[in-house]
PDB file of C-alpha atoms (C1' of nucleotides) in Angstrom:
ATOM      1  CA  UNK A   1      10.941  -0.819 -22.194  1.00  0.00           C
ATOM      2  CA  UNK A   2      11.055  -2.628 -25.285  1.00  0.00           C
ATOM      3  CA  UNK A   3       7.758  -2.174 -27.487  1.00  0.00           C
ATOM      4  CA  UNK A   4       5.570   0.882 -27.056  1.00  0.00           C
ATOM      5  CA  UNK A   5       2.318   2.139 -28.548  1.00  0.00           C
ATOM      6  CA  UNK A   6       1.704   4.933 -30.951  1.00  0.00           C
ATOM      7  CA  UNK A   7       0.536   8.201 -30.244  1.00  0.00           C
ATOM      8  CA  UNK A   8      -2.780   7.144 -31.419  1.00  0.00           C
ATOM      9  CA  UNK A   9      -2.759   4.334 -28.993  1.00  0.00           C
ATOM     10  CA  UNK A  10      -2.483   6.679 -25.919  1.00  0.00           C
ATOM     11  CA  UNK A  11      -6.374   7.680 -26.721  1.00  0.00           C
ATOM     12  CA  UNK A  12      -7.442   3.695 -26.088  1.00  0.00           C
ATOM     13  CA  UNK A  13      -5.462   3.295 -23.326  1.00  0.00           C
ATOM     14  CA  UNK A  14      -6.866   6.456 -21.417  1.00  0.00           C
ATOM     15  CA  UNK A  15     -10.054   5.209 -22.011  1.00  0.00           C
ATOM     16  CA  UNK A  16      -9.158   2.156 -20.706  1.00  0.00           C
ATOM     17  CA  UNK A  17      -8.444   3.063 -17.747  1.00  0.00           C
ATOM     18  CA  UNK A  18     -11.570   5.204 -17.601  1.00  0.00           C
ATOM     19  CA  UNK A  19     -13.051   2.153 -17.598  1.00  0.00           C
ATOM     20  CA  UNK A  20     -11.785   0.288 -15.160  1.00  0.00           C
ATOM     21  CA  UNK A  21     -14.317   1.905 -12.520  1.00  0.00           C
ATOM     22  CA  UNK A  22     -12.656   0.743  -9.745  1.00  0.00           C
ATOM     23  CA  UNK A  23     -15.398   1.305  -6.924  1.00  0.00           C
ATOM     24  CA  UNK A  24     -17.383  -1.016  -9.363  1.00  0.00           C
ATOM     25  CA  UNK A  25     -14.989  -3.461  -9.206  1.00  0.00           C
ATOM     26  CA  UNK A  26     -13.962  -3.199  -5.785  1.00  0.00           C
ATOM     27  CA  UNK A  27     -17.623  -4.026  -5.018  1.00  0.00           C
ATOM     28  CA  UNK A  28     -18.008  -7.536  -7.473  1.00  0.00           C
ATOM     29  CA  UNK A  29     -14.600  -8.487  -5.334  1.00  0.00           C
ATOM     30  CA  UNK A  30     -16.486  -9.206  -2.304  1.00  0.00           C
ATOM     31  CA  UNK A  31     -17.568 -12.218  -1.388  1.00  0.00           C
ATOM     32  CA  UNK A  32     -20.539 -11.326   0.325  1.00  0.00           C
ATOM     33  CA  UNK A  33     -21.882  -9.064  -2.394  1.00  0.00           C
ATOM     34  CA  UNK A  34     -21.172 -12.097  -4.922  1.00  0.00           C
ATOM     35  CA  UNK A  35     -23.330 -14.361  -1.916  1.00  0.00           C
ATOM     36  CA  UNK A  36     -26.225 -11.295  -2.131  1.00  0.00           C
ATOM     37  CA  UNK A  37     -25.991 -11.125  -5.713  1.00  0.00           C
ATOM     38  CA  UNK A  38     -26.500 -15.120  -6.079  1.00  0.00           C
ATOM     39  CA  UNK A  39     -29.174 -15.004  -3.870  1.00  0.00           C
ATOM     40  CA  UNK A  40     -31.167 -12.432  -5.889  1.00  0.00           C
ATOM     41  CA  UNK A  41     -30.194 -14.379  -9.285  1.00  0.00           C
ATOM     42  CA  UNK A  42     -31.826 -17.550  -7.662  1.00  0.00           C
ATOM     43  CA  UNK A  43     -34.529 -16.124  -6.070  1.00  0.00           C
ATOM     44  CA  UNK A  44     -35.300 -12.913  -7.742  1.00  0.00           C
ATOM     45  CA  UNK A  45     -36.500  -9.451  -6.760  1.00  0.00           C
ATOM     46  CA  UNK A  46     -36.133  -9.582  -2.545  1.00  0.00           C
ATOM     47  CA  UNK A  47     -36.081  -6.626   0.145  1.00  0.00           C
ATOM     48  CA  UNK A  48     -33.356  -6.234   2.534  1.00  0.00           C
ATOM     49  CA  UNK A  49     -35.018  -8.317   5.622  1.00  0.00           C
ATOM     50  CA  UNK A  50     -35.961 -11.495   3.543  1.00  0.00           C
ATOM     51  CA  UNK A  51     -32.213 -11.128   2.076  1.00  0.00           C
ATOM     52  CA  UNK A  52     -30.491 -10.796   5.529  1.00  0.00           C
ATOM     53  CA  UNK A  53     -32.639 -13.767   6.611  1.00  0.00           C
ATOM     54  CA  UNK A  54     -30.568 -15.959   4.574  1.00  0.00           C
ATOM     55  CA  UNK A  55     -27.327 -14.749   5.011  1.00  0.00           C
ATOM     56  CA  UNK A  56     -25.306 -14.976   8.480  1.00  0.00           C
ATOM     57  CA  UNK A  57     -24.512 -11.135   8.293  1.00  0.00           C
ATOM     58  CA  UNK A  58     -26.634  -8.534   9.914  1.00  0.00           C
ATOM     59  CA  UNK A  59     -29.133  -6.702   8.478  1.00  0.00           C
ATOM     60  CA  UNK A  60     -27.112  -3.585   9.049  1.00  0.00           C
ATOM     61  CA  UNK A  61     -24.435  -4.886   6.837  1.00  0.00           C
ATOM     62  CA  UNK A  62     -26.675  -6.310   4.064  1.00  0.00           C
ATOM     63  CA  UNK A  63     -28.335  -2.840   3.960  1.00  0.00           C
ATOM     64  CA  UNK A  64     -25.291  -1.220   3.212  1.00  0.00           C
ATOM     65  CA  UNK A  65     -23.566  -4.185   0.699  1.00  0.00           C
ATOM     66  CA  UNK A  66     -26.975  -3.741  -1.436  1.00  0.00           C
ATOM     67  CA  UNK A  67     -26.446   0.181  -0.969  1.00  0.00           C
ATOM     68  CA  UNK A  68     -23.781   0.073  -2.415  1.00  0.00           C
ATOM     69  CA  UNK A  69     -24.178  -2.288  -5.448  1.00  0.00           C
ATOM     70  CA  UNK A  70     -27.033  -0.213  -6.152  1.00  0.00           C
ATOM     71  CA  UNK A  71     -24.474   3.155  -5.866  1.00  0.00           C
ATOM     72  CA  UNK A  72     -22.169   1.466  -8.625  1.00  0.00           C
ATOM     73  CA  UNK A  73     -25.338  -0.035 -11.007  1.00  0.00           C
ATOM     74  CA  UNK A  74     -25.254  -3.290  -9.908  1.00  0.00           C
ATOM     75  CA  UNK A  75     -28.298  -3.662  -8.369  1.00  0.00           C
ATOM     76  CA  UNK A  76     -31.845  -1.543  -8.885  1.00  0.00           C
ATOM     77  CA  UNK A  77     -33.823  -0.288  -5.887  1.00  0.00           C
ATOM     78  CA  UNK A  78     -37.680   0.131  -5.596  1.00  0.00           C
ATOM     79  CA  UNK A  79     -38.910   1.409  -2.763  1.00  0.00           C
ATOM     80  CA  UNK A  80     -43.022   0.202  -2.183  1.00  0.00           C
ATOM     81  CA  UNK A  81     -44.744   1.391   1.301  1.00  0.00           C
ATOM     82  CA  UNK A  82     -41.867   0.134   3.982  1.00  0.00           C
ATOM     83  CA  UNK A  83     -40.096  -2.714   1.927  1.00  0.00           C
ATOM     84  CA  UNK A  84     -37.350  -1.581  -0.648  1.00  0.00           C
ATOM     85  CA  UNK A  85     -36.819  -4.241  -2.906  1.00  0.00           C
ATOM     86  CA  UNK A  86     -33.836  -4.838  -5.093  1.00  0.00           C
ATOM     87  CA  UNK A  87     -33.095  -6.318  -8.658  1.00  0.00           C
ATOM     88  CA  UNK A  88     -30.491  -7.067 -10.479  1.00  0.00           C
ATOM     89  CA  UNK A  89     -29.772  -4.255 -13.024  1.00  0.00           C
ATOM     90  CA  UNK A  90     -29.438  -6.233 -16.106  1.00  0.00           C
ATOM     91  CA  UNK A  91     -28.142  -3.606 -18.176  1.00  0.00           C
ATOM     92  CA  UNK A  92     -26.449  -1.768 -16.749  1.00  0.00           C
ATOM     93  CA  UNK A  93     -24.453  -4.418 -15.052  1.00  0.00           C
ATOM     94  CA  UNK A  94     -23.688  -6.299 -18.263  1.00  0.00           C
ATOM     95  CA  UNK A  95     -22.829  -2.655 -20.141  1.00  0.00           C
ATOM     96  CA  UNK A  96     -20.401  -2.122 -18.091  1.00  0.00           C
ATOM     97  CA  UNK A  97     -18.440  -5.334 -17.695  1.00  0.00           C
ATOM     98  CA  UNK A  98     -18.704  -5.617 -21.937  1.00  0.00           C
ATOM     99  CA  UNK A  99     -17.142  -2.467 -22.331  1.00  0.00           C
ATOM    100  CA  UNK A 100     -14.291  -3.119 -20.421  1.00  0.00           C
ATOM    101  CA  UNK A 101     -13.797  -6.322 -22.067  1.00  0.00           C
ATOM    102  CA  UNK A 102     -14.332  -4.681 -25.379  1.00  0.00           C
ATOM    103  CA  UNK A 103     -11.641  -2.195 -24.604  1.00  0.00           C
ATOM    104  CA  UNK A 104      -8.789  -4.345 -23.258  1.00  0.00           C
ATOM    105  CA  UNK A 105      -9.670  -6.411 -26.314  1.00  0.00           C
ATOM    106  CA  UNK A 106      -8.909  -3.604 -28.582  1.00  0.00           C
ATOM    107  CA  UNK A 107      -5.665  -2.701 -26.150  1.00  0.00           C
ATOM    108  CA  UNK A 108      -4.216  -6.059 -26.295  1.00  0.00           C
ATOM    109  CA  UNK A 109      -4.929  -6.244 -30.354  1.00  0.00           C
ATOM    110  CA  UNK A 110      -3.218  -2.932 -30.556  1.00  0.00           C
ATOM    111  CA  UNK A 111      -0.122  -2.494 -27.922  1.00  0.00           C
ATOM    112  CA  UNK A 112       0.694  -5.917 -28.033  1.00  0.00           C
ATOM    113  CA  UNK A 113       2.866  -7.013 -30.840  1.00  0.00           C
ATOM    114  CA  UNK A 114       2.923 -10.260 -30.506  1.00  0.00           C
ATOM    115  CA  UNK A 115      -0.624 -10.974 -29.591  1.00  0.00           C
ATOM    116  CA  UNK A 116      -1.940 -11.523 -33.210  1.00  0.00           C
ATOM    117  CA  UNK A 117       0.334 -14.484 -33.505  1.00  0.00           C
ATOM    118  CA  UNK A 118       0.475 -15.328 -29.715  1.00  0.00           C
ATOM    119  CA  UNK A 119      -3.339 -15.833 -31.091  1.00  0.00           C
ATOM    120  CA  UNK A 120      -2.289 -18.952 -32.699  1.00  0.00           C
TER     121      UNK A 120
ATOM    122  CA  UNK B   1     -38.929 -12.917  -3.650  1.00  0.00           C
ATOM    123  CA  UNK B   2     -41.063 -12.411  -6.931  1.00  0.00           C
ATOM    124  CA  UNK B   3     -39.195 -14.165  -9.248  1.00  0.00           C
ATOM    125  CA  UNK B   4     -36.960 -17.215  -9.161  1.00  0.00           C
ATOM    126  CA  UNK B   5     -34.575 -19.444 -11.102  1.00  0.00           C
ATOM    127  CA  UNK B   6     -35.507 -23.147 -12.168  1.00  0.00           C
ATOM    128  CA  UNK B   7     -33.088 -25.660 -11.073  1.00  0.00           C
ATOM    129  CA  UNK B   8     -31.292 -26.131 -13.976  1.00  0.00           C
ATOM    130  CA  UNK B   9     -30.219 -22.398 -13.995  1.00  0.00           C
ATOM    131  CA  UNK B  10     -28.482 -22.548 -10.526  1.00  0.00           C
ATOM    132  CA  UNK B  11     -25.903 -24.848 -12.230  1.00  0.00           C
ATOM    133  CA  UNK B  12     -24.601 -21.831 -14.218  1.00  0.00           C
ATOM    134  CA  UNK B  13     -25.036 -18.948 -11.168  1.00  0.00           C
ATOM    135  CA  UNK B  14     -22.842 -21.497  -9.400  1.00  0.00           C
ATOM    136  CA  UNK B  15     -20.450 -21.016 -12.267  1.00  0.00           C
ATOM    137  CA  UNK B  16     -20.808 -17.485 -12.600  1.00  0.00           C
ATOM    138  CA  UNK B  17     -19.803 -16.941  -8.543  1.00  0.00           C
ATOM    139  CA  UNK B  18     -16.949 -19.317  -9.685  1.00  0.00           C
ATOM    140  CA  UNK B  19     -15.995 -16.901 -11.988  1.00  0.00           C
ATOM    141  CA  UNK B  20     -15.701 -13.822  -9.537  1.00  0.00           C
ATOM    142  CA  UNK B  21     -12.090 -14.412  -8.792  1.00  0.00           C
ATOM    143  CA  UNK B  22     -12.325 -12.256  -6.115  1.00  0.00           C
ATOM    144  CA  UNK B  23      -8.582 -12.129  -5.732  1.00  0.00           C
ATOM    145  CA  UNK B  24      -8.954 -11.035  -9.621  1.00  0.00           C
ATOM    146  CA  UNK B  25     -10.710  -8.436  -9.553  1.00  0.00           C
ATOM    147  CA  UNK B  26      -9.898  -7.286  -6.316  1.00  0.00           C
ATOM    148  CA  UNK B  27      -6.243  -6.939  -7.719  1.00  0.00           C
ATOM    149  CA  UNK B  28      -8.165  -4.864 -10.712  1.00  0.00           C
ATOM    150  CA  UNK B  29      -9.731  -2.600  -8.213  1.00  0.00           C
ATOM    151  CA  UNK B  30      -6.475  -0.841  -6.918  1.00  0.00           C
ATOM    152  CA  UNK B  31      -5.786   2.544  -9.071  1.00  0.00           C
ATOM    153  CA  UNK B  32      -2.030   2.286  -8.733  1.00  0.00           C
ATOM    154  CA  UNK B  33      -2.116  -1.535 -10.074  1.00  0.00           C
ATOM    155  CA  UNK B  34      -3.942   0.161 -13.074  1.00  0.00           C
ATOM    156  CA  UNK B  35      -2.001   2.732 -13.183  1.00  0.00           C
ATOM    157  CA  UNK B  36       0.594   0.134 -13.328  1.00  0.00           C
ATOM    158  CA  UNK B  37      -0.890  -1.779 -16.080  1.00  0.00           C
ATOM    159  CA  UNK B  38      -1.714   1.665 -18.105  1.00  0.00           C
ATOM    160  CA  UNK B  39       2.519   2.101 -17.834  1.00  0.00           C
ATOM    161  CA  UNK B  40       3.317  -1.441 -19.349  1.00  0.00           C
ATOM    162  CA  UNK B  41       0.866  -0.700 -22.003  1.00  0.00           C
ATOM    163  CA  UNK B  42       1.988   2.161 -23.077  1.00  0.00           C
ATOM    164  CA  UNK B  43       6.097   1.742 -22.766  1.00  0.00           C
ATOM    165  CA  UNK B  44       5.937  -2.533 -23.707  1.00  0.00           C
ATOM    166  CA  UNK B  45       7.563  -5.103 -21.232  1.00  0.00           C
ATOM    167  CA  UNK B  46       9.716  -3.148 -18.854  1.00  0.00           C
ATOM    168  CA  UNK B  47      11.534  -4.310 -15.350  1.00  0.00           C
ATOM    169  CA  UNK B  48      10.836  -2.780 -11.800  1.00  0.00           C
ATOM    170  CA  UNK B  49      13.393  -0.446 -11.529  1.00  0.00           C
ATOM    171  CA  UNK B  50      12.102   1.426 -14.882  1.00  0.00           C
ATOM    172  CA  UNK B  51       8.415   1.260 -14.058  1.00  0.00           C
ATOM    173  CA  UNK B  52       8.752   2.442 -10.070  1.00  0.00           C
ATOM    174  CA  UNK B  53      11.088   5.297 -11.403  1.00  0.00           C
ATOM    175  CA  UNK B  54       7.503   6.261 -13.255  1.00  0.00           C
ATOM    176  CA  UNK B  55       5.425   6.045 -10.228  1.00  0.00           C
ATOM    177  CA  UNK B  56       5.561   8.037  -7.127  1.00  0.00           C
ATOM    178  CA  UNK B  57       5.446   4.676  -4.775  1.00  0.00           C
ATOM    179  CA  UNK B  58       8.864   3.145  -3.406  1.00  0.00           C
ATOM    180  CA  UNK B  59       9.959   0.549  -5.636  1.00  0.00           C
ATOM    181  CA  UNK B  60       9.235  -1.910  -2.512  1.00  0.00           C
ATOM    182  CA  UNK B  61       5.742  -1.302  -3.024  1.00  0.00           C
ATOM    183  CA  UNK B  62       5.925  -1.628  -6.830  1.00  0.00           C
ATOM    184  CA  UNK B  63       7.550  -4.689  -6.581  1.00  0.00           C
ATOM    185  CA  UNK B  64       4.207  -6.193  -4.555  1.00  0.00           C
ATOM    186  CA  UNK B  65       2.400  -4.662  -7.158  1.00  0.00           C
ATOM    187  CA  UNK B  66       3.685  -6.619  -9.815  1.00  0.00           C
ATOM    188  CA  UNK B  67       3.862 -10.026  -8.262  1.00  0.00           C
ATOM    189  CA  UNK B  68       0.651 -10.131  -7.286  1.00  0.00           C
ATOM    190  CA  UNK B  69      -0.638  -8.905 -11.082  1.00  0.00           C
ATOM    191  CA  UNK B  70       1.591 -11.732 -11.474  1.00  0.00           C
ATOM    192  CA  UNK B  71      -0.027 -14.630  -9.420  1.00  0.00           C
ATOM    193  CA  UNK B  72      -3.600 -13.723 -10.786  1.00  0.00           C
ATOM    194  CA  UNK B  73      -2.661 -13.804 -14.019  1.00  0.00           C
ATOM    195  CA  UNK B  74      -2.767 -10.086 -14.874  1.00  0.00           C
ATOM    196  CA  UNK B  75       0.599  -9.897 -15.762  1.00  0.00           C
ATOM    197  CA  UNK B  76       3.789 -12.541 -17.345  1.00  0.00           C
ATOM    198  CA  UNK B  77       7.022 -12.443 -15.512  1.00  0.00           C
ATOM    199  CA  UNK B  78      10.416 -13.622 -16.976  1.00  0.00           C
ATOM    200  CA  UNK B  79      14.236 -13.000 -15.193  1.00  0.00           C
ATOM    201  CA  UNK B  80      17.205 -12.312 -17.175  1.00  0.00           C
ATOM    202  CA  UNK B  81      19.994 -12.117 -14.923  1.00  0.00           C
ATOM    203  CA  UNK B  82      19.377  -9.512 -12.650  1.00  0.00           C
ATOM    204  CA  UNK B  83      16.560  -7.522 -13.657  1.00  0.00           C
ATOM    205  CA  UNK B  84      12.731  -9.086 -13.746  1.00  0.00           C
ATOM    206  CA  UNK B  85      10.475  -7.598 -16.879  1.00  0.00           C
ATOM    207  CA  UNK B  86       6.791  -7.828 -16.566  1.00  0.00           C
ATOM    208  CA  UNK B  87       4.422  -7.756 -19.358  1.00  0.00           C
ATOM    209  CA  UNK B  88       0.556  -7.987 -20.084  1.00  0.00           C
ATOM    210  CA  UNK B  89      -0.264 -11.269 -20.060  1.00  0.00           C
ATOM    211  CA  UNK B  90      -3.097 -11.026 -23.243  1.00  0.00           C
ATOM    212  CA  UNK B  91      -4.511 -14.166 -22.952  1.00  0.00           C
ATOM    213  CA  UNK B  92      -4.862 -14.991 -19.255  1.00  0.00           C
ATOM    214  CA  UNK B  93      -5.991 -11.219 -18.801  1.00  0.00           C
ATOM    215  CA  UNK B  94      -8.840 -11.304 -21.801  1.00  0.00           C
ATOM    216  CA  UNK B  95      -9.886 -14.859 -21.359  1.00  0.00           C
ATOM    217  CA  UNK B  96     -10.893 -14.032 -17.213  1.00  0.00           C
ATOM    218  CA  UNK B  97     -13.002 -11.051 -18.286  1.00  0.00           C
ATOM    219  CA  UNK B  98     -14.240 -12.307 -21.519  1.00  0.00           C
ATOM    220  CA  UNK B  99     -15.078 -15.919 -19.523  1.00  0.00           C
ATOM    221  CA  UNK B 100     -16.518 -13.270 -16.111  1.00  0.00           C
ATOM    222  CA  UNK B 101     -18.873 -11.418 -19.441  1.00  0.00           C
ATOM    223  CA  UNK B 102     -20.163 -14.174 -20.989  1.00  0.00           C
ATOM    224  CA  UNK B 103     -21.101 -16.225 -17.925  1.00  0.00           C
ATOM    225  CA  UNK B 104     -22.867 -12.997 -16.960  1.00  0.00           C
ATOM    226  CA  UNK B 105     -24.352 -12.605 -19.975  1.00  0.00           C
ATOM    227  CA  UNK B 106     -26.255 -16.196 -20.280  1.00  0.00           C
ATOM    228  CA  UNK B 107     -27.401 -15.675 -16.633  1.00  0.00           C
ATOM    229  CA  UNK B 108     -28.951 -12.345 -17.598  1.00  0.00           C
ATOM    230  CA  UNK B 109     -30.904 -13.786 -20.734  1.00  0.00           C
ATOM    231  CA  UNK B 110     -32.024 -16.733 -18.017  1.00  0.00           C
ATOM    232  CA  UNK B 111     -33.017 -15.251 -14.666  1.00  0.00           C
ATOM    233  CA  UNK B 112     -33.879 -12.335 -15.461  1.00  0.00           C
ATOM    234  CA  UNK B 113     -37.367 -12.865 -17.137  1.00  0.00           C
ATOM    235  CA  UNK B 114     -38.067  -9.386 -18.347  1.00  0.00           C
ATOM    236  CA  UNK B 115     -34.355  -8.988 -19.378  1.00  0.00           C
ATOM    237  CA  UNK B 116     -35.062 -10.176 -23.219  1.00  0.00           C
ATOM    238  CA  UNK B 117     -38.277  -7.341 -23.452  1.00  0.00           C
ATOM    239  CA  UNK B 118     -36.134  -4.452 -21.904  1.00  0.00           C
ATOM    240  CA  UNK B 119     -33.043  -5.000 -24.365  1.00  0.00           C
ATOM    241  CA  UNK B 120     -36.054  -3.129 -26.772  1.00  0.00           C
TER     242      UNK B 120
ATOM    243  C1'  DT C   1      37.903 -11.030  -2.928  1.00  0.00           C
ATOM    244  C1'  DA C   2      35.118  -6.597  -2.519  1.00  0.00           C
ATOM    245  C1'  DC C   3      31.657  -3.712  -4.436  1.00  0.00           C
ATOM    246  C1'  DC C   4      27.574  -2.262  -6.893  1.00  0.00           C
ATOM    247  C1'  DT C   5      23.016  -3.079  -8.574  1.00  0.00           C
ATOM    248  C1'  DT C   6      18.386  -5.209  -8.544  1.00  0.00           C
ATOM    249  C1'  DA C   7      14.812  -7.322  -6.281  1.00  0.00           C
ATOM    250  C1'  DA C   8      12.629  -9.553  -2.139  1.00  0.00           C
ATOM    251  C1'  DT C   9      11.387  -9.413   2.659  1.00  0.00           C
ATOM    252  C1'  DG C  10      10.521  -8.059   7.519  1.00  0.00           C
ATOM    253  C1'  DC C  11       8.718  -4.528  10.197  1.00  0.00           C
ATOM    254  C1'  DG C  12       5.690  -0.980  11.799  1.00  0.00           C
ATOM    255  C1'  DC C  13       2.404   2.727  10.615  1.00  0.00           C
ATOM    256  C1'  DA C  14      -1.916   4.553   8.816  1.00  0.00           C
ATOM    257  C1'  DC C  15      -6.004   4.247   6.557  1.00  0.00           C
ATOM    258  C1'  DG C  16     -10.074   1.921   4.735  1.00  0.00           C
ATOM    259  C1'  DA C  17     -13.593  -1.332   4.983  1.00  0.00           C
ATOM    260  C1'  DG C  18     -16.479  -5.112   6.856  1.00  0.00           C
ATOM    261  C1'  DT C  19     -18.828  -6.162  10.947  1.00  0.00           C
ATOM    262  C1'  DG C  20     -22.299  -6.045  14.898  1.00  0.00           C
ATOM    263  C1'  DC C  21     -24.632  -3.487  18.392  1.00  0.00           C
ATOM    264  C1'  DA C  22     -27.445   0.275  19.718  1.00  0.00           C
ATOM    265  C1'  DT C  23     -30.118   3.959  18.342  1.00  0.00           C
ATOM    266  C1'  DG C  24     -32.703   6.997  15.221  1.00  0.00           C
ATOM    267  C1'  DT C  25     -36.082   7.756  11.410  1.00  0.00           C
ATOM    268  C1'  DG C  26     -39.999   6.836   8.748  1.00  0.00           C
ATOM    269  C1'  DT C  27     -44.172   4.191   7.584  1.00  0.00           C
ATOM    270  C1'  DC C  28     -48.204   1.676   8.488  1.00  0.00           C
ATOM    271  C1'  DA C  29     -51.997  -0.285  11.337  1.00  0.00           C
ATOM    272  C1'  DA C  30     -54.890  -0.543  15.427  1.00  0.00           C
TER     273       DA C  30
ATOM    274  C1'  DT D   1     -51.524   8.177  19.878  1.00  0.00           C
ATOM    275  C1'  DT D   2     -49.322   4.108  20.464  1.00  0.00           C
ATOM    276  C1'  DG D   3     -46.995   0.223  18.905  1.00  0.00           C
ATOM    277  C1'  DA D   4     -44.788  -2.708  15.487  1.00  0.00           C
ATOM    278  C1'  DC D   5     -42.046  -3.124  11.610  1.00  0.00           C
ATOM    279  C1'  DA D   6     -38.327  -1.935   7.945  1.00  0.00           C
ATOM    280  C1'  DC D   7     -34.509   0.337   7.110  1.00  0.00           C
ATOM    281  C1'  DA D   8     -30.694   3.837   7.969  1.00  0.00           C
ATOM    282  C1'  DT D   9     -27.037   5.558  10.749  1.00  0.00           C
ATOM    283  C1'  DG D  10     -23.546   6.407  14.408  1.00  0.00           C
ATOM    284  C1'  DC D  11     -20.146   4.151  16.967  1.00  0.00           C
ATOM    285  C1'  DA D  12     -16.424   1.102  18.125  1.00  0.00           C
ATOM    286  C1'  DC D  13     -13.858  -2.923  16.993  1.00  0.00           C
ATOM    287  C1'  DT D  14     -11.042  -5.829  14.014  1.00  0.00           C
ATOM    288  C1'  DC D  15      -8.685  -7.093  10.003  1.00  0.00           C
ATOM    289  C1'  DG D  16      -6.693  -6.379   5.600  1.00  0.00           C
ATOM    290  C1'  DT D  17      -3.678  -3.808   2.862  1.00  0.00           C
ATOM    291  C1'  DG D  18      -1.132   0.007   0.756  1.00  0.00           C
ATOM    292  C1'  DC D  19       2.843   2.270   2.100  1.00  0.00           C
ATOM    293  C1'  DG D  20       7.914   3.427   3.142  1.00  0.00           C
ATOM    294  C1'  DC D  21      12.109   2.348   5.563  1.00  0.00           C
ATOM    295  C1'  DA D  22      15.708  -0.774   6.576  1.00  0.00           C
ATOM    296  C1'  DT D  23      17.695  -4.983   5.786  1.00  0.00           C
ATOM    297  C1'  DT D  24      18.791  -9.169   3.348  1.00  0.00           C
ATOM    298  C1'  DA D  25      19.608 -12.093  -0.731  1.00  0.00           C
ATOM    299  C1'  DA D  26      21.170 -12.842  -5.273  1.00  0.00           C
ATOM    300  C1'  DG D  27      23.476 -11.653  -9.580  1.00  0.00           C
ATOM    301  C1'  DG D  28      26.987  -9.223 -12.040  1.00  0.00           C
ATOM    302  C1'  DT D  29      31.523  -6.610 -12.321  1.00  0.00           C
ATOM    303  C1'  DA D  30      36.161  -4.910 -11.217  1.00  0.00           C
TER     304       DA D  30
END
DNA sequence: TACCTTAATGCGCACGAGTGCATGTGTCAA
DNA sequence: TTGACACATGCACTCGTGCGCATTAAGGTA
């Protein structure tokens, strides 16, 4: 223990780690889901079956990856007669990931002493 | 499949799926690793002893904690004598997610044809 | 030397999560 | 009503990993 932040600081950091949502991040650190997510990047809008066709998993399992991306706001879900097609979710997908760079940002300019000059 | 991607953008989704370190944000996604992180912001560089003294897991486990923040980049490690003190490494840390955000970011603004009308 | 402190490592346990199969549910068409 | 199709869900299996205990290794001190 060497440096340490102010009082003030304490306010950042706890909304730091509000931010690091980690069910949203445990879901971008799967492979698959990154696979899933490329797929719909390249290929836009898909349902599940067309999705599953082009990965090796089973459609079971794709079902519940994009379940879950869509649980966290990765991924938007529109259901039409028996298909549900999915999307990326632009917004809020990029919302959150900017906030929690914005916030470590401010951290790191604020707790860390030496970063200004580390900053060359 | 509504949608889709011209050739030239799957240059940059390959990129972006590049850029989700898995192992990165995987090591992000643990609450105790944060929790970690949260401690070393608020009390400055500190060694394992002092920071698993803080937390209510066996120093063991701390101790894996650290290294690994270490070996993605999380986190700078430096021995003096007998004690090891970990800090935030600013740089590494920021530059991943700010790299991870703006990858995102350009991919939005190119596959995602309706993005640019729904950002009002 | 012997002893203490600090950290790393080996081991086993427990839990969570990804996976595939089999089955259930709901929707649509004939 | 019957059948086909799309997806969800329950179950069991496997693997990864967080965890703590016990031990070892390395550095410092008396």
């Amino acid at each position: 223990m060497e440096t340490a932040c102010s009082r003030s600081d304490r306010d950042i950091i706890d909304e730091l780690v509000e931010a690091f949502d980690s069910k949203f991040l445990k879901t971008l650190s799967e492979p698959v889901r990154v696979e899933i997510l490329k797929f719909i990047m390249l290929n836009g809008r898909a349902d599940i079956g067309t999705i599953a066709e082009n990965m090796p998993q089973d459609r079971s399992v794709i079902s519940r990856h994009l379940n879950l991306m869509q649980e966290v706001g990765v991924l938007t879900c529109e259901k039409e007669s028996r298909h549900i097609f999915y999307d990326i979710n632009c917004h809020a997908f990029l919302d959150k990931l900017e906030n929690l760079t914005a916030l470590i940002r401010s951290c790191m300019t604020q707790c860390c002493p030496t970063f200004c000059n580390q900053k060359e």
